[in-house]
Amino acid sequence: MDSPLLIVLAEDNPADVFFVRSALTEEGLDFQLRVFSDGEMAVRFLDDVESGAAACPDLFLLDLNLPRLDGAEVLRRLRQVDVCSKVPVIVMTSSDYRGDRERVSQLGVELYFLKTASLEEFMQLGQAVRGVLDNCRDES
Amino acid sequence: MKAGATAPAADAVPVTPAVPGITACETPNSTQDDVPINILIVDDEPKNLTVLETILHNPGYRVVRATSGDEALLALIAEEFALLILDIQMPGLTGFELAQVIKERKKTAHVPIIFLTAYYNEDEHVLAGYGSGAVDFLHKPVNAAILRSKVSAFVDLYRRNLEFIRLNGELVKEVEERRQIQAQLFELNETLEQRVLERTEALREKELRLRQAADAARLTYVETDFLKREVRKAENFAAVMGHTTAAAESPDFDNGTGHLVWHVAPQDRERVAIALSQFGGSKSNAKLDYRVLGDDGMERWIESQCFVEYDPAGNPVRSFLTNLDVTDRERAQEQLRESEERFRQLADSMPQMVWTARGDGYFDYFNARWQEFTGFTPGNNGDPAGWDPIIHCDDRKNWVDHWNASLTSGDSFRLEYRLWDSRSNQYKWFLGRAISLRGNDGGVVKWIGTCTDIDEQKRTETDLRRANAVLEQFAFAASHDLQEPLRTVAIYTQLLQRQHGPALTGDAGEYMRLIVEGAQRMRALVAGLLDYIQIPDSNQAPESNVDAAQIFDEVRKDLNLAMEEAGARISSDALPTVQVRDIHLRQILQNLIGNALKFRRDGETPRIHVTARRLDRQWCFSVSDNGMGIPPEYKDHIFGVFKRLHPSGGKYGGAGIGLAISQRIVESYGGRIWVESTVGQGATFCFTLPAGEGD
């Protein structure tokens, strides 16, 4: 790929934002990260994408627990945008709450990533991202 | 001498010989005037006969000639003659002798004879003639006129006689007929009398039965005849009124009521007297109830009805007053009233609200509680809408639907709804219930309903639910938001350690370790607390038959690393199925086996063994170890929340919540958990859980 990956991250915890960035960097990905710290802003971005004012990202990293509109709402909105129909989504959450999983599983999620307190596990996010992107490229 | 022309002409009317005397026989039905009368003339001299014939020539006569006595006799036998004219002097049988013979014969004895004699006035002859039964003498030559006249007389006589006989015959016939009719009448009369007798008997029987029935029903009457000024009482009057021994006043004619009032019990007399005086006035058949005090001292209830007959002018002609003993009915009604009264007392003393309704749903009773509570009795008792003012509008439709369904099916009614409490001016929750009572035909005759105050319960329920909801929200928030910062702390300290660890000098490393540890402990505490609260997750699987052996294997796998580290050996007997949620059993086993591993004895290979034995409907599991054991004074203490026997840090550290959680889980299934232990030797934790279905 020539242009850097456009990765959209919906996450309100700056610590986690930093971490995601670190994890992706450590994985050696060439990327541009666009961060929305609440669900409403993320949905507004999706409106822009739909109207053509913004480009569709290559990957969506979505925290479920967002201020204003939560991750599930954002995901729902995302699935309404035709141009983004093939965009892979990695959902992140800090608890393995079954309810969370079920809420989003209907909407098409590539990976359900659990944010643990273990540094090692968290750093595996980079690998996970690469894996997902590779899968998508293969399919398309 | 042959018999003269005595044979009747062929077309002459046949004459039946009449027998003298009264006999019923057929007489010639032609009148005597039509039929020529036979006259027999007897003379041996034909010339004389001719002369006689000529003299007696008459259309009314038929003269028959005979020239001898024998001829004459023959003729007499053959026919009926009105008269005989006899010549005395005849050869052979003289006239006298012939007359004798004729007279001797019964049949001919009555025929009058006129003797013709030539001898003039010979007394001898005359006497002989009269002696032989002659009727008259005539001398020859006969005077024609005199003869004719005499003949005419005799013929007349004869005709009259015939007539007489005929009439007599008819009379006899009539008499006979009359007699027959009389006989029939007599018979009829007898039959009639018989029937009358029977009818009378039947009537008497009926009357008897009626009287018996009236007596049995204790029905009696008094008849007053205003015209005759008479009062007639039925035989059983005194008995029904209960006064058989005392001498009743003789009925005085005063509309026939005076003596009736005499029977009435004192407390009702005035009322009865007034009512009776009005009886005559109104033409309606009013009923009057009153008491009589019998001779036996018993009080009886009598119901009187009066029927008055009026003449066209409007004056009473006759009155008929019936008295019926209705004591039983009154008693029954009284009992019913008492029973209802008792019901009402009971219903009013109950703290619950009670109401009743007829089978058709018409509300006919609300107890005191009900009325106190609502402040009024619903109007429009037949229409459930009458409850509208007091039922919460949100509950109304539901109430109407349910009540109508019950009315139709007869099934009991049960519904929670809010009623307006007029005393505290607010709606309160009630549980309305009603059951139906069925009559003999199977149809519903009554509904009995209650309204039970469940307001507090309902509010508590609501509060609880709200509290639970709040708790749920909290837990949800806690599981994310509480843990987030902790996670951040944990991760960044790890990062710090990793990136700058070697550069840290002195106690910095220790500080960081402690920070990390603190953060981790905090996480563990929060996680433990959340576990302890155990918010029910509707997404979790419900209780089911769980294979404990399988769970044990899973737990063993999960703890594999820790076990290897500790060099522990773990085993189990055959484990049964239990009726629990699988995660619960997992939690318990994880906790107990984890503890067994953690609290091992130094220098000992940890050995952990899990068994189960049956206790009624439960299985009793035991997890035994050969660890350090637990001092007896802490046997219960260790199950407390956040309670530890060792410092929080270090190898025996922990949140101190694991056993508390296990206890809560076990107790939620109605089981128990406890420990048996000897310090320095090991501990056995036992817990009970419900056995699986079909086990």
Short mmCIF file of C-alpha atoms in Angstrom, two decimals, chain B residues 428-601:
data_model
loop_
_atom_site.label_atom_id
_atom_site.label_comp_id
_atom_site.label_asym_id
_atom_site.label_seq_id
_atom_site.Cartn_x
_atom_site.Cartn_y
_atom_site.Cartn_z
CA LYS B 428 -53.59 2.15 46.67
CA TRP B 429 -52.83 -1.24 45.23
CA PHE B 430 -55.34 -3.98 45.91
CA LEU B 431 -55.65 -7.60 45.05
CA GLY B 432 -59.21 -8.21 43.99
CA ARG B 433 -60.45 -11.77 44.17
CA ALA B 434 -63.88 -13.31 43.72
CA ILE B 435 -65.30 -16.77 43.65
CA SER B 436 -68.61 -17.90 42.32
CA LEU B 437 -71.26 -19.92 44.12
CA ARG B 438 -73.32 -22.17 41.97
CA GLY B 439 -76.94 -23.19 42.44
CA ASN B 440 -78.47 -26.59 41.95
CA ASP B 441 -78.79 -26.12 38.25
CA GLY B 442 -75.12 -25.36 37.92
CA GLY B 443 -75.60 -21.68 37.18
CA VAL B 444 -73.87 -19.00 39.18
CA VAL B 445 -76.13 -17.53 41.85
CA LYS B 446 -73.69 -15.41 43.82
CA TRP B 447 -70.25 -13.88 43.70
CA ILE B 448 -68.26 -13.27 46.84
CA GLY B 449 -65.34 -10.97 46.48
CA THR B 450 -62.58 -9.46 48.57
CA CYS B 451 -60.16 -6.61 48.07
CA THR B 452 -56.91 -7.08 49.93
CA ASP B 453 -54.55 -4.20 50.56
CA ILE B 454 -51.29 -5.10 48.91
CA ASP B 455 -50.14 -1.55 48.59
CA GLU B 456 -47.16 -1.88 50.86
CA GLN B 457 -46.06 -5.06 49.22
CA LYS B 458 -46.49 -3.54 45.84
CA ARG B 459 -44.56 -0.45 46.80
CA THR B 460 -41.90 -2.56 48.36
CA GLU B 461 -41.81 -4.63 45.21
CA THR B 462 -41.60 -1.52 43.14
CA ASP B 463 -38.93 -0.09 45.38
CA LEU B 464 -37.04 -3.31 45.28
CA ARG B 465 -37.28 -3.47 41.57
CA ARG B 466 -36.14 0.06 41.31
CA ALA B 467 -33.34 -0.61 43.76
CA ASN B 468 -32.36 -3.63 41.77
CA ALA B 469 -32.42 -1.63 38.61
CA VAL B 470 -30.26 0.98 40.23
CA LEU B 471 -27.92 -1.69 41.42
CA GLU B 472 -27.79 -3.17 37.98
CA GLN B 473 -26.93 0.12 36.49
CA PHE B 474 -24.31 0.60 39.11
CA ALA B 475 -22.83 -2.77 38.45
CA PHE B 476 -22.77 -2.12 34.76
CA ALA B 477 -21.12 1.19 35.29
CA ALA B 478 -18.78 -0.26 37.86
CA SER B 479 -17.73 -3.08 35.65
CA HIS B 480 -16.61 -0.59 33.07
CA ASP B 481 -15.98 2.74 34.58
CA LEU B 482 -14.61 1.69 37.94
CA GLN B 483 -12.17 -0.65 36.33
CA GLU B 484 -11.01 1.60 33.61
CA PRO B 485 -8.73 3.81 35.67
CA LEU B 486 -7.41 0.79 37.44
CA ARG B 487 -6.59 -0.80 34.20
CA THR B 488 -4.87 2.30 33.04
CA VAL B 489 -2.81 2.40 36.17
CA ALA B 490 -1.92 -1.23 35.83
CA ILE B 491 -0.92 -0.95 32.19
CA TYR B 492 1.06 2.19 32.51
CA THR B 493 2.98 1.01 35.42
CA GLN B 494 3.79 -2.09 33.46
CA LEU B 495 4.84 0.12 30.59
CA LEU B 496 6.86 2.20 32.93
CA GLN B 497 8.53 -0.84 34.25
CA ARG B 498 9.23 -2.21 30.88
CA GLN B 499 10.57 0.97 29.33
CA HIS B 500 12.22 2.58 32.26
CA GLY B 501 12.52 -0.18 34.75
CA PRO B 502 16.25 -0.67 34.57
CA ALA B 503 16.73 3.10 34.92
CA LEU B 504 14.84 3.30 38.14
CA THR B 505 17.04 3.43 41.14
CA GLY B 506 16.70 2.78 44.76
CA ASP B 507 13.25 2.19 46.02
CA ALA B 508 11.61 3.38 42.81
CA GLY B 509 11.28 -0.19 41.69
CA GLU B 510 9.66 -1.14 44.96
CA TYR B 511 7.34 1.84 44.72
CA MET B 512 6.20 0.82 41.32
CA ARG B 513 5.69 -2.71 42.40
CA LEU B 514 3.50 -1.49 45.17
CA ILE B 515 1.58 0.81 42.86
CA VAL B 516 0.95 -2.04 40.50
CA GLU B 517 0.01 -4.31 43.31
CA GLY B 518 -2.35 -1.70 44.72
CA ALA B 519 -4.01 -1.22 41.40
CA GLN B 520 -4.33 -4.93 40.88
CA ARG B 521 -5.76 -5.45 44.26
CA MET B 522 -8.24 -2.71 43.64
CA ARG B 523 -9.29 -4.40 40.45
CA ALA B 524 -9.62 -7.68 42.24
CA LEU B 525 -11.71 -6.08 44.94
CA VAL B 526 -14.02 -4.44 42.47
CA ALA B 527 -14.30 -7.63 40.48
CA GLY B 528 -14.91 -9.59 43.64
CA LEU B 529 -17.50 -7.15 44.82
CA LEU B 530 -19.31 -7.36 41.53
CA ASP B 531 -19.25 -11.11 41.76
CA TYR B 532 -20.59 -10.95 45.24
CA ILE B 533 -23.47 -8.70 44.29
CA GLN B 534 -24.29 -11.20 41.59
CA ILE B 535 -26.50 -9.13 39.47
CA PRO B 536 -28.69 -11.60 37.65
CA ASP B 537 -27.75 -11.61 34.06
CA SER B 538 -30.78 -12.44 31.99
CA ASN B 539 -28.49 -13.56 29.27
CA GLN B 540 -27.08 -16.31 31.37
CA ALA B 541 -28.28 -19.84 31.06
CA PRO B 542 -30.89 -20.86 33.62
CA GLU B 543 -30.42 -23.61 36.14
CA SER B 544 -30.10 -26.97 34.59
CA ASN B 545 -28.63 -30.35 35.14
CA VAL B 546 -24.93 -29.64 35.38
CA ASP B 547 -22.36 -32.38 35.34
CA ALA B 548 -20.06 -31.58 38.24
CA ALA B 549 -17.39 -33.86 36.85
CA GLN B 550 -17.25 -31.80 33.68
CA ILE B 551 -17.01 -28.52 35.58
CA PHE B 552 -14.31 -30.00 37.73
CA ASP B 553 -12.31 -30.88 34.63
CA GLU B 554 -12.69 -27.38 33.25
CA VAL B 555 -11.57 -25.81 36.49
CA ARG B 556 -8.66 -28.16 36.68
CA LYS B 557 -7.59 -27.08 33.23
CA ASP B 558 -7.95 -23.42 34.11
CA LEU B 559 -5.78 -23.86 37.18
CA ASN B 560 -3.31 -26.04 35.39
CA LEU B 561 -0.56 -23.46 35.46
CA ALA B 562 -0.97 -22.72 39.13
CA MET B 563 -1.04 -26.39 39.90
CA GLU B 564 2.10 -27.08 38.02
CA GLU B 565 3.78 -24.25 39.80
CA ALA B 566 2.76 -25.70 43.08
CA GLY B 567 3.44 -29.23 42.01
CA ALA B 568 0.01 -30.11 43.21
CA ARG B 569 -1.97 -33.27 42.66
CA ILE B 570 -5.66 -33.08 42.28
CA SER B 571 -8.14 -35.88 42.06
CA SER B 572 -11.79 -36.59 42.42
CA ASP B 573 -14.30 -39.34 42.93
CA ALA B 574 -17.22 -39.74 40.61
CA LEU B 575 -19.10 -36.48 40.69
CA PRO B 576 -22.88 -36.22 40.20
CA THR B 577 -25.19 -33.87 38.38
CA VAL B 578 -26.60 -30.92 40.23
CA GLN B 579 -29.40 -28.49 39.48
CA VAL B 580 -27.50 -25.19 39.32
CA ARG B 581 -26.12 -22.65 36.87
CA ASP B 582 -22.88 -23.95 35.49
CA ILE B 583 -20.98 -20.72 36.16
CA HIS B 584 -21.95 -20.89 39.81
CA LEU B 585 -20.50 -24.33 40.31
CA ARG B 586 -17.44 -23.23 38.42
CA GLN B 587 -17.02 -20.23 40.67
CA ILE B 588 -17.28 -22.33 43.81
CA LEU B 589 -14.84 -24.97 42.64
CA GLN B 590 -12.45 -22.40 41.33
CA ASN B 591 -12.51 -20.61 44.61
CA LEU B 592 -12.14 -23.68 46.83
CA ILE B 593 -9.55 -25.43 44.75
CA GLY B 594 -7.71 -22.16 44.25
CA ASN B 595 -7.66 -21.63 47.99
CA ALA B 596 -6.50 -25.15 48.56
CA LEU B 597 -3.59 -24.47 46.25
CA LYS B 598 -2.81 -21.09 47.76
CA PHE B 599 -2.90 -22.12 51.37
CA ARG B 600 -0.61 -25.12 51.01
CA ARG B 601 1.92 -26.21 53.53
#
